[in-house]
CSV table of C-alpha atoms in Angstrom, one decimal:
chain,number,residue,atom,x,y,z
X,5,MET,CA,157.6,-57.7,94.6
X,6,ASN,CA,158.6,-58.7,91.1
X,7,ARG,CA,155.7,-60.6,89.7
X,8,ILE,CA,158.3,-63.0,88.1
X,9,GLU,CA,159.6,-63.8,91.5
X,10,ASP,CA,156.0,-64.3,92.7
X,11,LEU,CA,155.6,-67.3,90.3
X,12,ARG,CA,157.5,-69.5,92.7
X,13,ASP,CA,154.5,-69.0,94.9
X,14,LEU,CA,151.9,-69.6,92.4
X,15,GLN,CA,152.9,-73.3,91.2
X,16,ALA,CA,149.5,-74.6,92.2
X,17,GLU,CA,147.8,-72.1,89.9
X,18,ILE,CA,149.7,-72.8,86.9
X,19,PRO,CA,148.1,-76.2,86.0
X,20,LYS,CA,144.7,-74.7,86.2
X,21,LYS,CA,145.1,-72.5,83.3
X,22,LYS,CA,144.0,-74.2,80.1
X,23,LEU,CA,145.6,-73.5,76.6
X,24,VAL,CA,144.2,-74.8,73.2
X,25,ILE,CA,146.5,-74.5,70.2
X,26,GLY,CA,146.0,-75.1,66.4
X,27,PHE,CA,146.7,-76.4,63.9
X,28,ASP,CA,150.1,-77.1,62.3
X,29,GLY,CA,152.7,-79.8,62.8
X,30,PHE,CA,155.9,-80.7,61.1
X,31,THR,CA,158.7,-83.1,61.0
X,32,ASP,CA,162.0,-81.1,60.7
X,33,SER,CA,165.1,-82.2,59.2
X,34,VAL,CA,167.8,-79.7,60.7
X,35,ALA,CA,171.2,-79.1,58.9
X,36,ARG,CA,174.0,-76.9,58.5
X,37,PRO,CA,175.1,-76.1,54.8
X,38,ILE,CA,178.8,-76.7,54.4
X,39,ARG,CA,181.0,-74.1,52.7
X,40,TYR,CA,184.2,-75.9,52.8
X,41,ALA,CA,184.4,-79.8,52.8
X,42,ALA,CA,186.5,-81.6,55.3
X,43,THR,CA,190.0,-82.7,54.5
X,44,ASP,CA,192.4,-85.1,56.1
X,45,SER,CA,193.6,-82.3,58.4
X,46,THR,CA,190.7,-80.0,58.7
X,47,GLU,CA,187.0,-80.2,59.7
X,48,ALA,CA,184.1,-79.2,57.4
X,49,LYS,CA,183.3,-75.6,57.7
X,50,PRO,CA,179.7,-74.4,57.4
X,51,PHE,CA,178.3,-71.3,56.2
X,52,GLU,CA,178.2,-69.1,59.2
X,53,THR,CA,175.5,-66.7,58.0
X,54,ILE,CA,172.5,-66.4,55.8
X,55,HIS,CA,174.3,-63.5,54.0
X,56,ASP,CA,177.3,-65.8,53.2
X,57,PHE,CA,175.1,-68.5,51.9
X,58,GLY,CA,173.2,-66.0,49.8
X,59,ALA,CA,176.3,-64.6,48.4
X,60,PHE,CA,177.5,-68.2,47.4
X,61,LEU,CA,174.2,-68.9,45.6
X,62,MET,CA,174.2,-65.6,43.9
X,63,SER,CA,177.7,-66.5,42.5
X,64,LYS,CA,176.4,-69.6,41.0
X,65,ALA,CA,173.5,-67.7,39.0
X,66,GLY,CA,173.4,-69.0,35.4
X,67,LYS,CA,175.4,-71.8,36.4
X,68,SER,CA,174.8,-74.8,38.8
X,69,CYS,CA,176.0,-75.9,42.2
X,70,SER,CA,175.9,-78.6,44.9
X,71,VAL,CA,175.6,-77.9,48.5
X,72,GLU,CA,176.7,-80.4,51.2
X,73,LEU,CA,174.6,-80.6,54.3
X,74,LYS,CA,175.8,-81.7,57.7
X,75,MET,CA,172.5,-83.3,59.2
X,76,GLN,CA,172.0,-82.4,62.9
X,77,ALA,CA,168.7,-83.7,63.7
X,78,ARG,CA,165.4,-85.0,62.8
X,79,GLN,CA,162.9,-83.7,65.1
X,80,LEU,CA,159.3,-82.3,65.7
X,81,GLY,CA,158.9,-79.0,63.9
X,82,GLY,CA,156.1,-76.3,63.3
X,83,ASN,CA,155.0,-73.5,65.3
X,84,LEU,CA,152.3,-75.4,67.3
X,85,PRO,CA,154.6,-78.3,68.4
X,86,PHE,CA,157.4,-75.9,69.6
X,87,LEU,CA,154.9,-73.6,71.2
X,88,SER,CA,153.0,-76.2,72.9
X,89,ARG,CA,155.9,-78.2,74.4
X,90,ALA,CA,157.3,-75.1,75.9
X,91,ALA,CA,154.0,-74.1,77.3
X,92,GLY,CA,153.4,-77.7,78.6
X,93,TYR,CA,157.1,-77.6,80.3
X,94,LEU,CA,156.1,-74.5,82.0
X,95,GLY,CA,153.3,-76.3,83.7
X,96,LEU,CA,150.2,-75.2,81.8
X,97,ASP,CA,147.5,-77.4,80.9
X,98,VAL,CA,147.9,-77.7,76.9
X,99,SER,CA,145.7,-79.2,74.4
X,100,CYS,CA,147.0,-79.4,70.8
X,101,ILE,CA,144.8,-79.9,67.7
X,102,GLY,CA,147.2,-80.4,64.9
X,103,MET,CA,148.9,-82.1,62.1
X,104,LEU,CA,150.4,-84.6,64.5
X,105,GLY,CA,149.4,-87.9,62.7
X,106,GLU,CA,146.7,-89.5,60.9
X,107,ASN,CA,145.0,-91.7,63.5
X,108,GLU,CA,147.3,-91.4,66.5
X,109,PRO,CA,150.3,-89.1,67.3
X,110,GLU,CA,153.3,-89.8,65.3
X,111,LYS,CA,156.5,-90.8,67.3
X,112,LEU,CA,158.2,-87.5,67.3
X,113,PHE,CA,155.0,-86.0,69.1
X,114,LYS,CA,154.2,-88.5,71.6
X,115,ASP,CA,156.5,-87.1,74.5
X,116,MET,CA,155.2,-83.6,74.2
X,117,PRO,CA,153.8,-82.5,77.7
X,118,CYS,CA,150.3,-82.0,76.2
X,119,THR,CA,146.9,-83.5,75.3
X,120,LEU,CA,147.2,-84.3,71.6
X,121,TYR,CA,144.3,-84.2,69.1
X,122,PRO,CA,146.0,-85.4,65.9
X,123,PHE,CA,143.9,-84.7,62.7
X,124,ALA,CA,146.4,-85.1,59.8
X,125,ALA,CA,149.8,-86.4,59.1
X,126,SER,CA,152.7,-84.0,59.7
X,127,GLY,CA,154.2,-82.0,57.1
X,128,GLN,CA,157.8,-82.3,56.1
X,129,ALA,CA,160.5,-79.4,56.2
X,130,MET,CA,164.2,-79.0,55.9
X,131,CYS,CA,165.6,-76.2,58.2
X,132,LEU,CA,169.0,-74.8,57.4
X,133,GLU,CA,170.7,-73.4,60.4
X,134,PHE,CA,172.9,-70.5,60.6
X,135,HIS,CA,174.4,-68.3,63.3
X,136,ASP,CA,172.1,-65.4,62.3
X,137,GLY,CA,169.1,-67.3,61.8
X,138,LYS,CA,167.4,-69.9,59.7
X,139,ILE,CA,166.1,-70.8,56.2
X,140,LEU,CA,163.1,-73.1,56.5
X,141,LEU,CA,162.1,-75.0,53.3
X,142,SER,CA,158.7,-76.7,53.3
X,143,SER,CA,156.0,-77.7,50.9
X,144,ASP,CA,152.1,-77.1,51.2
X,145,CYS,CA,150.1,-79.8,52.8
X,146,LEU,CA,147.0,-81.2,51.4
X,147,LEU,CA,144.3,-82.8,53.2
X,148,PRO,CA,141.9,-85.6,51.9
X,149,ALA,CA,138.7,-83.9,53.2
X,150,ASP,CA,137.2,-80.7,54.7
X,151,ALA,CA,139.8,-79.3,57.5
X,152,TRP,CA,137.3,-78.3,60.1
X,153,GLU,CA,135.3,-81.7,59.9
X,154,MET,CA,138.7,-83.3,60.1
X,155,VAL,CA,139.3,-81.3,63.4
X,156,LEU,CA,136.0,-81.8,64.7
X,157,SER,CA,136.4,-85.7,64.1
X,158,ALA,CA,139.7,-85.6,65.9
X,159,THR,CA,138.0,-84.0,68.9
X,160,ASP,CA,134.9,-85.9,69.0
X,161,GLY,CA,133.1,-82.8,68.1
X,162,ARG,CA,134.4,-80.7,71.1
X,163,ALA,CA,136.7,-78.2,69.1
X,164,ALA,CA,134.5,-75.3,69.3
X,165,GLN,CA,133.8,-75.9,73.0
X,166,MET,CA,137.5,-76.3,73.6
X,167,PHE,CA,138.4,-73.1,72.0
X,168,SER,CA,135.5,-71.3,73.8
X,169,ASN,CA,136.6,-72.7,77.3
X,170,ALA,CA,140.2,-72.1,76.9
X,171,ASP,CA,141.9,-69.4,79.1
X,172,LEU,CA,144.0,-68.8,76.0
X,173,PHE,CA,143.7,-70.2,72.5
X,174,ALA,CA,146.6,-69.9,70.2
X,175,LEU,CA,146.3,-70.0,66.4
X,176,VAL,CA,149.6,-70.2,64.6
X,177,ASN,CA,151.3,-70.6,61.1
X,178,TRP,CA,148.6,-68.8,59.2
X,179,SER,CA,151.0,-68.3,56.1
X,180,GLU,CA,152.3,-71.8,55.4
X,181,LEU,CA,149.0,-73.8,55.3
X,182,SER,CA,146.6,-73.2,52.6
X,183,PHE,CA,143.6,-74.3,54.8
X,184,ALA,CA,144.7,-72.2,57.9
X,185,GLY,CA,142.5,-69.3,57.1
X,186,GLU,CA,139.5,-71.7,57.1
X,187,LEU,CA,140.5,-73.2,60.5
X,188,TRP,CA,141.0,-69.7,62.1
X,189,GLU,CA,137.7,-68.5,61.1
X,190,HIS,CA,135.9,-71.6,62.5
X,191,ALA,CA,137.9,-71.3,65.8
X,192,CYS,CA,137.1,-67.5,66.2
X,193,ASN,CA,133.6,-68.2,65.3
X,194,SER,CA,133.4,-70.7,68.2
X,195,ILE,CA,133.6,-67.9,70.7
X,196,ARG,CA,129.8,-66.8,71.6
X,197,GLN,CA,130.4,-65.3,75.0
X,198,GLN,CA,132.5,-62.1,75.8
X,199,ASP,CA,135.1,-62.5,78.4
X,200,LYS,CA,138.1,-60.3,78.1
X,201,SER,CA,139.8,-62.0,81.0
X,202,LYS,CA,140.7,-64.8,78.5
X,203,PHE,CA,143.0,-64.4,75.7
X,204,ALA,CA,143.3,-65.1,71.9
X,205,PHE,CA,147.0,-65.3,70.6
X,206,PHE,CA,147.9,-65.3,67.0
X,207,ASP,CA,151.3,-65.9,65.1
X,208,LEU,CA,150.8,-65.3,61.3
X,209,CYS,CA,154.4,-66.6,60.4
X,210,ASP,CA,156.2,-65.2,57.4
X,211,VAL,CA,153.6,-63.2,55.4
X,212,SER,CA,155.8,-62.1,52.6
X,213,ARG,CA,154.3,-64.8,50.5
X,214,LYS,CA,150.8,-63.5,51.0
X,215,SER,CA,148.8,-60.9,49.1
X,216,ARG,CA,148.0,-57.4,50.8
X,217,GLU,CA,144.2,-58.4,50.5
X,218,GLN,CA,144.9,-61.7,52.3
X,219,ILE,CA,146.9,-60.1,55.1
X,220,ASP,CA,144.2,-57.3,55.6
X,221,HIS,CA,141.6,-60.1,55.9
X,222,VAL,CA,143.4,-62.0,58.6
X,223,LEU,CA,144.2,-58.7,60.6
X,224,ARG,CA,140.4,-57.8,60.4
X,225,MET,CA,139.6,-61.2,61.7
X,226,ILE,CA,141.9,-60.8,64.6
X,227,GLY,CA,140.5,-57.3,65.2
X,228,GLY,CA,137.1,-59.0,65.4
X,229,ILE,CA,137.8,-61.4,68.0
X,230,SER,CA,138.9,-58.5,70.3
X,231,LYS,CA,135.4,-57.9,70.8
X,232,MET,CA,135.1,-61.4,72.7
X,233,ARG,CA,138.7,-62.0,74.0
X,234,THR,CA,141.8,-60.1,74.7
X,235,ALA,CA,143.5,-60.4,71.3
X,236,ILE,CA,147.3,-60.6,71.0
X,237,LEU,CA,149.1,-60.6,67.8
X,238,SER,CA,152.9,-61.6,67.9
X,239,LEU,CA,155.2,-60.7,65.1
X,240,ASN,CA,158.8,-61.0,64.5
X,241,GLU,CA,160.9,-58.3,62.9
X,242,ASN,CA,160.4,-59.5,59.3
X,243,GLU,CA,156.6,-59.9,59.6
X,244,ALA,CA,156.4,-56.3,61.2
X,245,LEU,CA,158.6,-54.7,58.6
X,246,THR,CA,156.4,-56.4,55.7
X,247,ILE,CA,153.2,-55.1,57.2
X,248,GLY,CA,154.5,-51.6,57.8
X,249,GLU,CA,155.8,-51.5,54.1
X,250,LEU,CA,152.3,-52.8,52.8
X,251,PHE,CA,150.0,-50.9,55.1
X,252,PHE,CA,151.7,-48.0,56.5
X,253,HIS,CA,153.5,-46.0,53.9
X,254,ASN,CA,156.6,-48.2,54.0
X,255,MET,CA,157.0,-47.7,57.8
X,256,HIS,CA,160.2,-49.1,59.0
X,257,ASP,CA,159.9,-48.3,62.6
X,258,ILE,CA,158.6,-51.6,64.4
X,259,ALA,CA,157.2,-49.6,67.2
X,260,GLY,CA,155.3,-47.3,65.1
X,261,THR,CA,154.0,-50.3,63.0
X,262,ALA,CA,152.9,-52.3,66.2
X,263,CYS,CA,150.9,-49.1,67.3
X,264,ALA,CA,149.6,-48.7,63.9
X,265,VAL,CA,148.4,-52.1,63.5
X,266,ARG,CA,146.7,-52.0,66.9
X,267,GLN,CA,144.9,-48.9,66.3
X,268,SER,CA,144.0,-49.6,62.8
X,269,TYR,CA,142.6,-53.0,63.2
X,270,GLY,CA,141.2,-52.8,66.8
X,271,ILE,CA,143.6,-55.6,68.2
X,272,ASP,CA,144.2,-55.4,71.9
X,273,GLU,CA,147.9,-56.1,71.9
X,274,VAL,CA,150.7,-56.3,69.4
X,275,ILE,CA,154.1,-57.9,70.5
X,276,VAL,CA,157.2,-57.6,68.1
X,277,HIS,CA,160.2,-59.5,69.0
X,278,THR,CA,163.5,-59.0,67.2
X,279,ILE,CA,167.2,-60.5,68.0
X,280,HIS,CA,167.9,-57.0,69.6
X,281,GLU,CA,164.8,-56.2,71.3
X,282,SER,CA,161.2,-56.9,72.1
X,283,LEU,CA,158.3,-54.6,72.4
X,284,LEU,CA,154.5,-54.7,73.5
X,285,SER,CA,151.9,-52.2,72.3
X,286,THR,CA,148.6,-51.9,74.2
X,287,LYS,CA,146.0,-49.2,75.0
X,288,ARG,CA,148.2,-48.8,78.3
X,289,GLY,CA,151.0,-47.7,76.2
X,290,SER,CA,154.2,-49.2,74.7
X,291,VAL,CA,157.1,-51.1,76.7
X,292,CYS,CA,160.3,-52.2,75.0
X,293,VAL,CA,163.0,-54.3,76.6
X,294,PRO,CA,166.4,-55.3,75.0
X,295,THR,CA,167.2,-58.8,73.9
X,296,VAL,CA,170.3,-60.6,75.0
X,297,PHE,CA,172.0,-61.4,71.6
X,298,VAL,CA,173.4,-64.8,71.4
X,299,ASN,CA,176.4,-64.8,68.8
X,300,THR,CA,176.6,-68.7,68.5
X,301,PRO,CA,173.1,-70.1,69.4
X,302,VAL,CA,173.0,-73.8,70.0
X,303,ILE,CA,169.8,-73.8,68.1
X,304,SER,CA,167.6,-71.0,66.5
X,305,THR,CA,164.6,-73.1,65.1
X,306,GLY,CA,161.8,-72.7,67.3
X,307,ALA,CA,163.2,-69.7,69.3
X,308,GLY,CA,160.2,-67.4,68.2
X,309,ASP,CA,157.8,-70.1,69.4
X,310,ASN,CA,159.5,-70.5,72.7
X,311,PHE,CA,159.1,-66.7,73.1
X,312,ASN,CA,155.5,-67.0,72.3
X,313,ALA,CA,155.1,-69.9,74.7
X,314,ALA,CA,156.5,-67.8,77.4
X,315,SER,CA,154.4,-64.7,76.3
X,316,CYS,CA,151.2,-66.9,76.5
X,317,PHE,CA,152.2,-68.1,79.9
X,318,ALA,CA,153.0,-64.4,81.2
X,319,ALA,CA,149.7,-63.2,79.9
X,320,VAL,CA,147.5,-66.0,81.7
X,321,MET,CA,149.7,-65.5,84.8
X,322,ASN,CA,148.9,-61.8,84.8
X,323,LEU,CA,152.4,-60.4,84.8
X,324,GLU,CA,152.7,-56.8,84.0
X,325,ASP,CA,153.4,-55.6,80.6
X,326,ARG,CA,157.3,-55.2,80.9
X,327,GLU,CA,157.5,-58.3,83.0
X,328,ARG,CA,155.9,-60.2,80.3
X,329,LEU,CA,158.6,-59.3,77.9
X,330,VAL,CA,161.4,-59.9,80.3
X,331,PHE,CA,160.0,-63.3,81.1
X,332,ALA,CA,159.5,-64.2,77.3
X,333,ASN,CA,162.9,-63.1,76.3
X,334,MET,CA,164.4,-64.9,79.5
X,335,TYR,CA,162.8,-68.0,78.3
X,336,ALA,CA,163.7,-67.8,74.7
X,337,ASN,CA,167.4,-67.0,75.5
X,338,PHE,CA,167.7,-70.1,77.7
X,339,TYR,CA,166.2,-72.2,74.9
X,340,ILE,CA,168.8,-70.7,72.3
X,341,THR,CA,171.8,-71.0,74.6
X,342,HIS,CA,171.0,-74.5,76.0
X,343,GLY,CA,169.1,-76.1,73.0
X,344,TYR,CA,165.9,-77.1,74.8
X,345,SER,CA,162.8,-75.6,76.7
X,346,PRO,CA,163.2,-75.5,80.4
X,347,SER,CA,160.7,-76.1,83.1
X,348,LEU,CA,159.7,-73.1,85.1
X,349,THR,CA,161.7,-74.4,88.1
X,350,LYS,CA,164.9,-74.8,86.0
X,351,LEU,CA,164.4,-71.3,84.4
X,352,MET,CA,164.0,-69.6,87.6
X,353,ALA,CA,167.2,-71.3,89.0
X,354,SER,CA,169.1,-70.2,86.0
X,355,GLN,CA,168.2,-66.5,86.7
X,356,GLY,CA,169.0,-66.9,90.4
X,357,PHE,CA,165.3,-66.5,91.5
């Protein structure tokens, strides 16, 4: 029987799976840039694509311009909140150690179906939405003290134990936080006993702003944790292409890049997800499944994090390689087309299971 269908009979097992996720957290202002302002007889018309918006900005080079924004929402943001919320709705036992508030969780995060360990105020970001993607504008976040000491304080000194005991720990948003590398190192160094039945999941975020040396270092760190846990690196198309260009002779084949990263750095599994296909490269081989493209998404911000949440779920629930991709795509597609992260029951019902 299809293992995805089997999930209906494994509901009691799902809450037993413990996830620990770190370390970001943002408050997002979501908006659509307006190309043509509203008139008495017509509604405002937003820029449909990033290309259109970019062309408009290029036409203003050497001049100046003003862009009207149609504000859509003020909501939780960042990789950790989106991933954690989706994993919690799927029924997993999720603990979040993140920038979710200084002394207690900020209002936007309080309804997340997770146990929250806030160690710093959330960052602020502006997300510009288009039909073909998003542009995220954010500033770096500065902390008033040593980042790991703040994490230890927020968890009553239990952070290392939490990471070590988790069935899967996920570290996200390495690229956008100046202190993320330090925290990732501490989290990985917390793992003292080898247990390859447990997982370590990594999402670097957009690496294009990082140097070759910095990217090489973090990939080596992920390869190192593969000695202790089954390490999974998740990349989107932009990240895979950047790494292929930097490390593998301008390689533009994402399947080849996934395999090369895995073999060169000793990483157990590499996932690459794009708007057209998703693939998983392991020592068992490579599998690829098509993505159902959505021309007019209700929301695109957080789509990759929902894909990753479902990937984490599929890993700890021991789905087969192809089914892991199918399930992750199924979940992300629901999020994009409906605008929210579903429960497992609602997802299964929407697929006719």
